[in-house]
PDB file of C-alpha atoms in Angstrom:
ATOM      1  CA  MET A   1     118.141   1.241  40.114  1.00 70.00           C
ATOM      2  CA  MET A   2     117.620  -1.944  37.419  1.00 78.00           C
ATOM      3  CA  LEU A   3     119.693  -4.156  39.997  1.00 81.00           C
ATOM      4  CA  PHE A   4     117.393  -2.817  42.261  1.00 83.00           C
ATOM      5  CA  TRP A   5     114.162  -4.245  40.278  1.00 85.00           C
ATOM      6  CA  ALA A   6     115.588  -6.928  38.877  1.00 88.00           C
ATOM      7  CA  VAL A   7     116.526  -9.014  42.260  1.00 89.00           C
ATOM      8  CA  SER A   8     113.085  -7.393  43.674  1.00 88.00           C
ATOM      9  CA  VAL A   9     111.626  -9.679  40.263  1.00 91.00           C
ATOM     10  CA  LEU A  10     113.873 -12.749  41.876  1.00 92.00           C
ATOM     11  CA  ASN A  11     112.708 -12.633  44.816  1.00 91.00           C
ATOM     12  CA  GLY A  12     109.228 -12.775  43.864  1.00 92.00           C
ATOM     13  CA  LEU A  13     109.908 -15.145  41.603  1.00 94.00           C
ATOM     14  CA  ALA A  14     110.920 -17.732  44.452  1.00 93.00           C
ATOM     15  CA  PHE A  15     108.030 -15.935  47.175  1.00 92.00           C
ATOM     16  CA  GLY A  16     105.510 -17.196  44.317  1.00 93.00           C
ATOM     17  CA  SER A  17     107.503 -20.108  44.212  1.00 93.00           C
ATOM     18  CA  LEU A  18     107.038 -21.043  47.703  1.00 92.00           C
ATOM     19  CA  LEU A  19     102.980 -20.042  46.959  1.00 92.00           C
ATOM     20  CA  PHE A  20     102.851 -22.502  44.776  1.00 92.00           C
ATOM     21  CA  LEU A  21     103.545 -25.457  47.245  1.00 89.00           C
ATOM     22  CA  LEU A  22     100.631 -23.394  49.389  1.00 87.00           C
ATOM     23  CA  SER A  23      98.265 -23.600  46.954  1.00 88.00           C
ATOM     24  CA  SER A  24      98.911 -26.761  45.320  1.00 87.00           C
ATOM     25  CA  GLY A  25      97.355 -28.121  48.214  1.00 86.00           C
ATOM     26  CA  PHE A  26      94.673 -25.702  48.879  1.00 85.00           C
ATOM     27  CA  THR A  27      93.833 -26.197  45.496  1.00 84.00           C
ATOM     28  CA  LEU A  28      93.423 -29.899  45.506  1.00 82.00           C
ATOM     29  CA  ALA A  29      91.324 -29.663  48.946  1.00 82.00           C
ATOM     30  CA  PHE A  30      88.930 -26.114  47.844  1.00 78.00           C
ATOM     31  CA  GLY A  31      89.054 -26.814  43.900  1.00 67.00           C
ATOM     32  CA  MET A  32      88.470 -30.406  43.427  1.00 67.00           C
ATOM     33  CA  MET A  33      87.421 -31.598  46.257  1.00 73.00           C
ATOM     34  CA  ARG A  34      85.771 -28.413  47.791  1.00 77.00           C
ATOM     35  CA  VAL A  35      86.762 -28.454  51.173  1.00 84.00           C
ATOM     36  CA  ILE A  36      87.747 -25.370  51.827  1.00 85.00           C
ATOM     37  CA  ASN A  37      90.343 -25.349  54.561  1.00 89.00           C
ATOM     38  CA  VAL A  38      90.996 -22.744  57.031  1.00 91.00           C
ATOM     39  CA  ALA A  39      93.386 -24.247  59.001  1.00 93.00           C
ATOM     40  CA  HIS A  40      95.607 -24.529  55.454  1.00 92.00           C
ATOM     41  CA  GLY A  41      97.582 -21.866  56.359  1.00 93.00           C
ATOM     42  CA  SER A  42      98.342 -23.264  60.070  1.00 95.00           C
ATOM     43  CA  PHE A  43      99.073 -26.525  58.269  1.00 95.00           C
ATOM     44  CA  TYR A  44     101.729 -24.321  57.259  1.00 95.00           C
ATOM     45  CA  LEU A  45     103.088 -22.925  60.656  1.00 96.00           C
ATOM     46  CA  LEU A  46     103.150 -26.791  62.036  1.00 96.00           C
ATOM     47  CA  GLY A  47     105.336 -27.519  59.093  1.00 96.00           C
ATOM     48  CA  ALA A  48     107.599 -24.620  60.151  1.00 96.00           C
ATOM     49  CA  TYR A  49     108.150 -25.435  63.286  1.00 97.00           C
ATOM     50  CA  VAL A  50     108.204 -29.150  63.034  1.00 97.00           C
ATOM     51  CA  ALA A  51     110.943 -28.392  60.418  1.00 97.00           C
ATOM     52  CA  LEU A  52     113.196 -25.926  63.186  1.00 96.00           C
ATOM     53  CA  SER A  53     112.704 -28.477  65.859  1.00 96.00           C
ATOM     54  CA  LEU A  54     114.565 -31.892  63.945  1.00 96.00           C
ATOM     55  CA  MET A  55     117.093 -29.445  62.054  1.00 96.00           C
ATOM     56  CA  ARG A  56     118.253 -28.027  65.418  1.00 94.00           C
ATOM     57  CA  VAL A  57     118.175 -31.480  66.844  1.00 95.00           C
ATOM     58  CA  THR A  58     119.524 -33.947  63.826  1.00 94.00           C
ATOM     59  CA  GLY A  59     120.979 -31.278  61.287  1.00 93.00           C
ATOM     60  CA  ILE A  60     119.671 -33.175  58.577  1.00 95.00           C
ATOM     61  CA  PHE A  61     118.560 -30.586  55.923  1.00 95.00           C
ATOM     62  CA  ALA A  62     116.315 -33.704  53.935  1.00 96.00           C
ATOM     63  CA  LEU A  63     115.058 -35.418  57.540  1.00 96.00           C
ATOM     64  CA  ALA A  64     113.354 -31.729  58.197  1.00 96.00           C
ATOM     65  CA  LEU A  65     111.436 -31.211  55.209  1.00 96.00           C
ATOM     66  CA  VAL A  66     110.155 -35.037  55.013  1.00 96.00           C
ATOM     67  CA  GLY A  67     109.441 -35.037  58.621  1.00 97.00           C
ATOM     68  CA  GLY A  68     107.492 -31.557  59.098  1.00 96.00           C
ATOM     69  CA  ALA A  69     105.363 -32.829  56.186  1.00 97.00           C
ATOM     70  CA  THR A  70     104.953 -35.853  57.259  1.00 97.00           C
ATOM     71  CA  VAL A  71     103.399 -34.797  60.953  1.00 97.00           C
ATOM     72  CA  VAL A  72     100.997 -32.090  59.076  1.00 97.00           C
ATOM     73  CA  MET A  73     100.116 -34.471  56.838  1.00 96.00           C
ATOM     74  CA  MET A  74      99.099 -36.983  59.282  1.00 96.00           C
ATOM     75  CA  LEU A  75      97.059 -34.493  61.580  1.00 96.00           C
ATOM     76  CA  GLY A  76      95.033 -33.697  58.039  1.00 94.00           C
ATOM     77  CA  LEU A  77      94.317 -37.638  57.632  1.00 95.00           C
ATOM     78  CA  LEU A  78      93.429 -37.324  61.132  1.00 95.00           C
ATOM     79  CA  SER A  79      91.160 -34.283  60.889  1.00 94.00           C
ATOM     80  CA  GLN A  80      89.520 -35.849  57.592  1.00 91.00           C
ATOM     81  CA  GLN A  81      89.138 -38.948  59.220  1.00 92.00           C
ATOM     82  CA  LEU A  82      87.241 -37.404  62.003  1.00 92.00           C
ATOM     83  CA  ALA A  83      85.486 -34.928  60.749  1.00 89.00           C
ATOM     84  CA  LEU A  84      85.548 -33.491  57.121  1.00 89.00           C
ATOM     85  CA  LYS A  85      84.831 -36.559  55.112  1.00 85.00           C
ATOM     86  CA  ARG A  86      80.503 -36.547  57.887  1.00 86.00           C
ATOM     87  CA  ILE A  87      80.179 -32.936  55.989  1.00 86.00           C
ATOM     88  CA  TYR A  88      81.973 -32.807  52.415  1.00 78.00           C
ATOM     89  CA  SER A  89      78.540 -30.931  51.184  1.00 79.00           C
ATOM     90  CA  ASN A  90      78.070 -28.625  54.144  1.00 86.00           C
ATOM     91  CA  GLN A  91      80.604 -25.721  53.391  1.00 84.00           C
ATOM     92  CA  LEU A  92      79.901 -23.525  56.671  1.00 90.00           C
ATOM     93  CA  ALA A  93      80.667 -27.117  59.333  1.00 92.00           C
ATOM     94  CA  GLN A  94      83.538 -27.213  57.328  1.00 91.00           C
ATOM     95  CA  VAL A  95      84.484 -23.763  57.049  1.00 91.00           C
ATOM     96  CA  LEU A  96      83.663 -24.126  60.969  1.00 94.00           C
ATOM     97  CA  PHE A  97      85.498 -26.965  61.788  1.00 94.00           C
ATOM     98  CA  THR A  98      88.217 -25.704  60.239  1.00 94.00           C
ATOM     99  CA  MET A  99      87.898 -22.775  61.215  1.00 94.00           C
ATOM    100  CA  GLY A 100      88.297 -24.218  65.095  1.00 95.00           C
ATOM    101  CA  LEU A 101      91.043 -26.307  64.089  1.00 95.00           C
ATOM    102  CA  ALA A 102      93.470 -22.875  63.307  1.00 95.00           C
ATOM    103  CA  PHE A 103      92.543 -21.609  66.445  1.00 94.00           C
ATOM    104  CA  ALA A 104      93.412 -24.175  68.788  1.00 95.00           C
ATOM    105  CA  LEU A 105      97.051 -25.792  66.449  1.00 95.00           C
ATOM    106  CA  GLY A 106      97.882 -21.808  66.867  1.00 93.00           C
ATOM    107  CA  ASP A 107      97.518 -22.222  70.598  1.00 94.00           C
ATOM    108  CA  VAL A 108      99.220 -25.379  71.343  1.00 95.00           C
ATOM    109  CA  LEU A 109     101.980 -24.235  68.350  1.00 95.00           C
ATOM    110  CA  LEU A 110     102.148 -20.731  70.997  1.00 94.00           C
ATOM    111  CA  VAL A 111     102.781 -23.715  73.804  1.00 95.00           C
ATOM    112  CA  LEU A 112     105.052 -25.636  72.588  1.00 95.00           C
ATOM    113  CA  TRP A 113     107.590 -22.558  70.434  1.00 94.00           C
ATOM    114  CA  GLY A 114     106.482 -19.727  71.919  1.00 90.00           C
ATOM    115  CA  GLY A 115     105.635 -16.517  70.360  1.00 86.00           C
ATOM    116  CA  ASN A 116     109.066 -15.486  68.985  1.00 90.00           C
ATOM    117  CA  PRO A 117     110.149 -15.309  65.712  1.00 92.00           C
ATOM    118  CA  GLN A 118     112.279 -18.567  64.603  1.00 93.00           C
ATOM    119  CA  VAL A 119     113.897 -19.073  61.607  1.00 93.00           C
ATOM    120  CA  MET A 120     116.232 -22.089  60.244  1.00 94.00           C
ATOM    121  CA  ALA A 121     119.401 -22.575  58.850  1.00 91.00           C
ATOM    122  CA  PRO A 122     119.408 -23.682  55.677  1.00 91.00           C
ATOM    123  CA  PRO A 123     122.651 -26.448  55.169  1.00 91.00           C
ATOM    124  CA  PRO A 124     125.882 -25.034  53.971  1.00 90.00           C
ATOM    125  CA  SER A 125     125.345 -26.619  50.788  1.00 91.00           C
ATOM    126  CA  ILE A 126     122.290 -23.688  49.380  1.00 92.00           C
ATOM    127  CA  GLY A 127     123.776 -21.026  51.977  1.00 89.00           C
ATOM    128  CA  GLY A 128     125.623 -17.314  51.641  1.00 90.00           C
ATOM    129  CA  SER A 129     124.758 -16.177  47.800  1.00 91.00           C
ATOM    130  CA  VAL A 130     125.681 -16.359  44.407  1.00 92.00           C
ATOM    131  CA  ALA A 131     127.233 -14.493  41.463  1.00 90.00           C
ATOM    132  CA  ILE A 132     124.420 -13.869  38.663  1.00 86.00           C
ATOM    133  CA  GLY A 133     125.825 -11.857  36.349  1.00 84.00           C
ATOM    134  CA  PRO A 134     125.671  -8.706  38.313  1.00 86.00           C
ATOM    135  CA  ILE A 135     123.549  -9.521  40.760  1.00 86.00           C
ATOM    136  CA  VAL A 136     124.215 -11.333  44.267  1.00 89.00           C
ATOM    137  CA  PHE A 137     121.099 -13.730  44.841  1.00 92.00           C
ATOM    138  CA  PRO A 138     120.688 -15.738  48.163  1.00 93.00           C
ATOM    139  CA  LYS A 139     121.477 -19.592  47.316  1.00 94.00           C
ATOM    140  CA  TYR A 140     118.376 -21.042  48.683  1.00 95.00           C
ATOM    141  CA  ARG A 141     115.674 -18.839  47.186  1.00 94.00           C
ATOM    142  CA  LEU A 142     116.593 -19.817  44.401  1.00 95.00           C
ATOM    143  CA  PHE A 143     116.779 -23.645  45.447  1.00 95.00           C
ATOM    144  CA  VAL A 144     113.141 -23.308  46.850  1.00 95.00           C
ATOM    145  CA  MET A 145     112.080 -21.862  43.152  1.00 94.00           C
ATOM    146  CA  ALA A 146     113.653 -25.319  42.427  1.00 95.00           C
ATOM    147  CA  ALA A 147     112.145 -27.459  44.554  1.00 95.00           C
ATOM    148  CA  GLY A 148     108.253 -24.736  43.310  1.00 93.00           C
ATOM    149  CA  LEU A 149     109.147 -26.749  39.467  1.00 94.00           C
ATOM    150  CA  VAL A 150     109.480 -29.942  40.521  1.00 95.00           C
ATOM    151  CA  VAL A 151     107.004 -30.283  42.676  1.00 94.00           C
ATOM    152  CA  ALA A 152     104.321 -28.733  39.800  1.00 93.00           C
ATOM    153  CA  ALA A 153     106.672 -31.082  37.267  1.00 94.00           C
ATOM    154  CA  ALA A 154     104.765 -34.202  39.671  1.00 94.00           C
ATOM    155  CA  LEU A 155     101.709 -33.080  40.429  1.00 91.00           C
ATOM    156  CA  HIS A 156     100.744 -32.364  36.841  1.00 90.00           C
ATOM    157  CA  VAL A 157     102.609 -36.267  35.991  1.00 93.00           C
ATOM    158  CA  LEU A 158     100.443 -37.299  38.736  1.00 91.00           C
ATOM    159  CA  LEU A 159      96.680 -36.197  37.736  1.00 85.00           C
ATOM    160  CA  SER A 160      97.320 -35.905  34.539  1.00 86.00           C
ATOM    161  CA  ARG A 161      99.575 -39.390  33.595  1.00 87.00           C
ATOM    162  CA  THR A 162      98.471 -41.582  36.447  1.00 89.00           C
ATOM    163  CA  ARG A 163      95.486 -44.199  37.168  1.00 87.00           C
ATOM    164  CA  LEU A 164      95.500 -42.604  40.434  1.00 85.00           C
ATOM    165  CA  GLY A 165      95.422 -39.093  38.519  1.00 82.00           C
ATOM    166  CA  MET A 166      92.248 -39.514  36.458  1.00 84.00           C
ATOM    167  CA  ALA A 167      90.510 -41.997  38.943  1.00 83.00           C
ATOM    168  CA  VAL A 168      90.599 -38.373  40.978  1.00 80.00           C
ATOM    169  CA  ARG A 169      89.386 -36.188  38.147  1.00 76.00           C
ATOM    170  CA  ALA A 170      86.835 -38.782  37.277  1.00 78.00           C
ATOM    171  CA  SER A 171      85.509 -38.988  40.722  1.00 75.00           C
ATOM    172  CA  VAL A 172      85.586 -34.893  40.770  1.00 72.00           C
ATOM    173  CA  ASP A 173      83.861 -34.557  38.324  1.00 72.00           C
ATOM    174  CA  ASP A 174      80.899 -37.479  38.415  1.00 74.00           C
ATOM    175  CA  GLU A 175      81.482 -39.371  42.427  1.00 73.00           C
ATOM    176  CA  GLU A 176      77.768 -40.920  41.774  1.00 75.00           C
ATOM    177  CA  MET A 177      79.230 -42.533  38.759  1.00 79.00           C
ATOM    178  CA  ALA A 178      82.021 -42.900  39.705  1.00 77.00           C
ATOM    179  CA  GLN A 179      81.478 -45.057  42.650  1.00 76.00           C
ATOM    180  CA  GLY A 180      79.297 -46.881  40.011  1.00 79.00           C
ATOM    181  CA  VAL A 181      82.198 -48.042  38.280  1.00 77.00           C
ATOM    182  CA  GLY A 182      84.117 -49.152  41.359  1.00 79.00           C
ATOM    183  CA  LEU A 183      85.819 -46.593  42.029  1.00 81.00           C
ATOM    184  CA  ASN A 184      86.529 -46.018  46.015  1.00 83.00           C
ATOM    185  CA  THR A 185      85.887 -42.363  46.306  1.00 82.00           C
ATOM    186  CA  GLU A 186      85.938 -42.335  49.865  1.00 84.00           C
ATOM    187  CA  ALA A 187      89.051 -43.201  49.487  1.00 87.00           C
ATOM    188  CA  LEU A 188      90.700 -40.977  47.124  1.00 86.00           C
ATOM    189  CA  PHE A 189      89.518 -38.081  48.501  1.00 85.00           C
ATOM    190  CA  MET A 190      91.187 -39.229  51.748  1.00 89.00           C
ATOM    191  CA  ILE A 191      94.750 -39.482  49.900  1.00 90.00           C
ATOM    192  CA  MET A 192      93.647 -35.787  48.444  1.00 89.00           C
ATOM    193  CA  PHE A 193      93.711 -34.671  51.221  1.00 91.00           C
ATOM    194  CA  GLY A 194      96.739 -35.694  53.064  1.00 94.00           C
ATOM    195  CA  LEU A 195      98.752 -34.579  49.307  1.00 93.00           C
ATOM    196  CA  ALA A 196      97.088 -31.125  50.374  1.00 93.00           C
ATOM    197  CA  ALA A 197      98.348 -31.193  54.199  1.00 95.00           C
ATOM    198  CA  PHE A 198     101.505 -32.985  52.858  1.00 95.00           C
ATOM    199  CA  LEU A 199     102.423 -30.223  50.365  1.00 94.00           C
ATOM    200  CA  ALA A 200     101.455 -27.308  52.934  1.00 94.00           C
ATOM    201  CA  GLY A 201     103.529 -28.960  55.652  1.00 95.00           C
ATOM    202  CA  LEU A 202     106.223 -29.312  52.986  1.00 96.00           C
ATOM    203  CA  GLY A 203     105.169 -25.145  52.653  1.00 94.00           C
ATOM    204  CA  GLY A 204     106.897 -24.957  56.345  1.00 95.00           C
ATOM    205  CA  ALA A 205     109.433 -26.902  56.330  1.00 96.00           C
ATOM    206  CA  LEU A 206     110.587 -25.081  53.378  1.00 95.00           C
ATOM    207  CA  GLY A 207     109.395 -21.866  54.148  1.00 94.00           C
ATOM    208  CA  ALA A 208     111.141 -22.211  57.749  1.00 94.00           C
ATOM    209  CA  PRO A 209     114.831 -20.637  56.255  1.00 94.00           C
ATOM    210  CA  PHE A 210     112.837 -18.317  53.533  1.00 89.00           C
ATOM    211  CA  ILE A 211     110.876 -16.348  56.128  1.00 90.00           C
ATOM    212  CA  GLY A 212     110.671 -18.156  59.366  1.00 90.00           C
ATOM    213  CA  ALA A 213     108.263 -19.155  62.011  1.00 93.00           C
ATOM    214  CA  ALA A 214     106.232 -17.192  64.522  1.00 91.00           C
ATOM    215  CA  ARG A 215     102.890 -16.788  65.525  1.00 87.00           C
ATOM    216  CA  GLY A 216     100.571 -15.308  63.228  1.00 89.00           C
ATOM    217  CA  ILE A 217     102.162 -15.663  60.249  1.00 91.00           C
ATOM    218  CA  ASP A 218      99.533 -18.810  59.571  1.00 89.00           C
ATOM    219  CA  PHE A 219      96.496 -15.998  59.350  1.00 89.00           C
ATOM    220  CA  GLU A 220      98.872 -14.162  57.007  1.00 88.00           C
ATOM    221  CA  VAL A 221      99.942 -16.175  54.270  1.00 89.00           C
ATOM    222  CA  LEU A 222      96.366 -18.370  53.918  1.00 88.00           C
ATOM    223  CA  PRO A 223      94.383 -15.016  52.402  1.00 85.00           C
ATOM    224  CA  LEU A 224      97.125 -14.894  49.252  1.00 87.00           C
ATOM    225  CA  THR A 225      96.788 -18.480  48.820  1.00 87.00           C
ATOM    226  CA  LEU A 226      92.962 -17.363  48.001  1.00 85.00           C
ATOM    227  CA  VAL A 227      94.036 -15.064  46.504  1.00 85.00           C
ATOM    228  CA  VAL A 228      96.376 -17.219  43.951  1.00 87.00           C
ATOM    229  CA  VAL A 229      93.683 -20.160  43.969  1.00 85.00           C
ATOM    230  CA  ILE A 230      90.971 -17.606  42.770  1.00 83.00           C
ATOM    231  CA  LEU A 231      93.352 -15.686  40.602  1.00 84.00           C
ATOM    232  CA  GLY A 232      94.683 -18.500  38.994  1.00 84.00           C
ATOM    233  CA  GLY A 233      91.188 -20.402  38.850  1.00 81.00           C
ATOM    234  CA  LEU A 234      89.572 -22.939  40.813  1.00 75.00           C
ATOM    235  CA  GLY A 235      90.326 -26.272  40.326  1.00 74.00           C
ATOM    236  CA  SER A 236      94.084 -25.840  37.710  1.00 81.00           C
ATOM    237  CA  LEU A 237      97.152 -26.871  39.626  1.00 83.00           C
ATOM    238  CA  GLU A 238      98.380 -24.236  35.704  1.00 85.00           C
ATOM    239  CA  GLY A 239      96.659 -21.578  37.320  1.00 86.00           C
ATOM    240  CA  ALA A 240      97.655 -21.706  41.256  1.00 88.00           C
ATOM    241  CA  LEU A 241     101.931 -21.966  39.183  1.00 90.00           C
ATOM    242  CA  ALA A 242     100.762 -18.791  37.690  1.00 89.00           C
ATOM    243  CA  GLY A 243      98.465 -17.213  40.113  1.00 88.00           C
ATOM    244  CA  SER A 244     101.308 -17.721  41.861  1.00 91.00           C
ATOM    245  CA  LEU A 245     103.882 -16.455  40.227  1.00 91.00           C
ATOM    246  CA  PHE A 246     102.395 -13.392  39.655  1.00 88.00           C
ATOM    247  CA  VAL A 247     101.356 -12.839  43.266  1.00 88.00           C
ATOM    248  CA  GLY A 248     104.863 -13.184  44.458  1.00 90.00           C
ATOM    249  CA  VAL A 249     106.398 -10.809  42.139  1.00 90.00           C
ATOM    250  CA  VAL A 250     103.219  -8.220  42.522  1.00 86.00           C
ATOM    251  CA  ASP A 251     103.949  -8.528  46.037  1.00 85.00           C
ATOM    252  CA  SER A 252     107.557  -8.624  46.225  1.00 87.00           C
ATOM    253  CA  LEU A 253     107.390  -4.604  43.287  1.00 86.00           C
ATOM    254  CA  GLY A 254     104.627  -3.204  45.411  1.00 83.00           C
ATOM    255  CA  LYS A 255     106.557  -3.421  48.574  1.00 82.00           C
ATOM    256  CA  ALA A 256     109.078  -2.703  46.766  1.00 82.00           C
ATOM    257  CA  ALA A 257     107.421   0.884  45.291  1.00 81.00           C
ATOM    258  CA  PHE A 258     104.877   1.256  47.245  1.00 79.00           C
ATOM    259  CA  PRO A 259     105.167  -0.213  50.843  1.00 76.00           C
ATOM    260  CA  GLU A 260     102.089   2.389  52.523  1.00 75.00           C
ATOM    261  CA  LEU A 261      99.662   0.101  49.776  1.00 76.00           C
ATOM    262  CA  SER A 262     101.148  -3.109  49.695  1.00 74.00           C
ATOM    263  CA  TYR A 263      97.742  -4.627  49.326  1.00 77.00           C
ATOM    264  CA  PHE A 264      96.678  -2.039  46.745  1.00 80.00           C
ATOM    265  CA  THR A 265      99.069  -3.206  44.934  1.00 75.00           C
ATOM    266  CA  LEU A 266      98.472  -7.241  45.309  1.00 74.00           C
ATOM    267  CA  PHE A 267      94.462  -6.695  45.286  1.00 80.00           C
ATOM    268  CA  ALA A 268      94.039  -4.537  42.462  1.00 81.00           C
ATOM    269  CA  PRO A 269      95.241  -6.815  40.067  1.00 75.00           C
ATOM    270  CA  MET A 270      93.556  -9.573  41.380  1.00 77.00           C
ATOM    271  CA  ALA A 271      90.625  -7.475  41.546  1.00 82.00           C
ATOM    272  CA  ILE A 272      90.807  -6.149  37.253  1.00 83.00           C
ATOM    273  CA  VAL A 273      91.574  -9.294  36.368  1.00 79.00           C
ATOM    274  CA  LEU A 274      88.854 -11.333  38.373  1.00 79.00           C
ATOM    275  CA  ALA A 275      86.700  -8.513  36.217  1.00 83.00           C
ATOM    276  CA  VAL A 276      87.542  -9.393  32.261  1.00 84.00           C
ATOM    277  CA  ARG A 277      87.521 -13.058  33.425  1.00 81.00           C
ATOM    278  CA  PRO A 278      85.387 -14.615  36.721  1.00 79.00           C
ATOM    279  CA  THR A 279      87.131 -17.526  36.411  1.00 79.00           C
ATOM    280  CA  GLY A 280      90.245 -16.966  36.703  1.00 79.00           C
ATOM    281  CA  LEU A 281      93.819 -17.017  34.184  1.00 77.00           C
ATOM    282  CA  LEU A 282      93.677 -20.607  33.616  1.00 75.00           C
ATOM    283  CA  GLY A 283      90.311 -21.748  35.301  1.00 67.00           C
ATOM    284  CA  ARG A 284      86.983 -23.314  33.520  1.00 61.00           C
ATOM    285  CA  ARG A 285      84.804 -21.654  32.105  1.00 55.00           C
TER     286      ARG A 285
END
């Protein structure tokens, strides 16, 4: 029985790492720039499908990851330049535009890749299982956990230790003041939205061998991403990491113990945390 719960916790940490890739992008777009991107889950699914196709054609896993993320980044930049930058101050318009984009993209993905669930095979080097003491666990899920930690460290350095990160934070805190000291806030927001889309696509590409790609997954991962961002605290990457791992483990344990109450076991702890700390675990007061 102890092994069962230990495996469930590891599965939760792996799923939480995947959620972090999604929620970190959503945090950049929503928490920092106040852009409500309802199409974020669709970006995830597009990244998964592109990675699947590249892996089948080339057999190169790294190319599948980079290609899936890059295609999504280009779509994100295109939508930001054509529409979102004109409606930054109108959140209702943002919701309507990105919701329409999500539905339209869903139809395109259905036509191009069909409606059957598809799973990408990982490369042999990270396929199969590995023994961790008495526990036998899939190597690929350990790889996803490592990838989440690497992305978290890279984003922390980017936003807290570089000029670009300082410029972004200054623009978010006071856009007019940032413009007054010569910062090109429009270009900064475009870069960050492109990065947010890249992370969503990377999450999809990494998730393709994990949870696969299928019609409807886009709207399954979106509520989980919202829970993570709100639970962790708006605009906090550290909060997104903590929230992702929390949601991943609670979701895994809840489904293992009470599968018929999986939504209750996921959302009830979130409601309790927000009742005690309305700004989230690591949000600004």
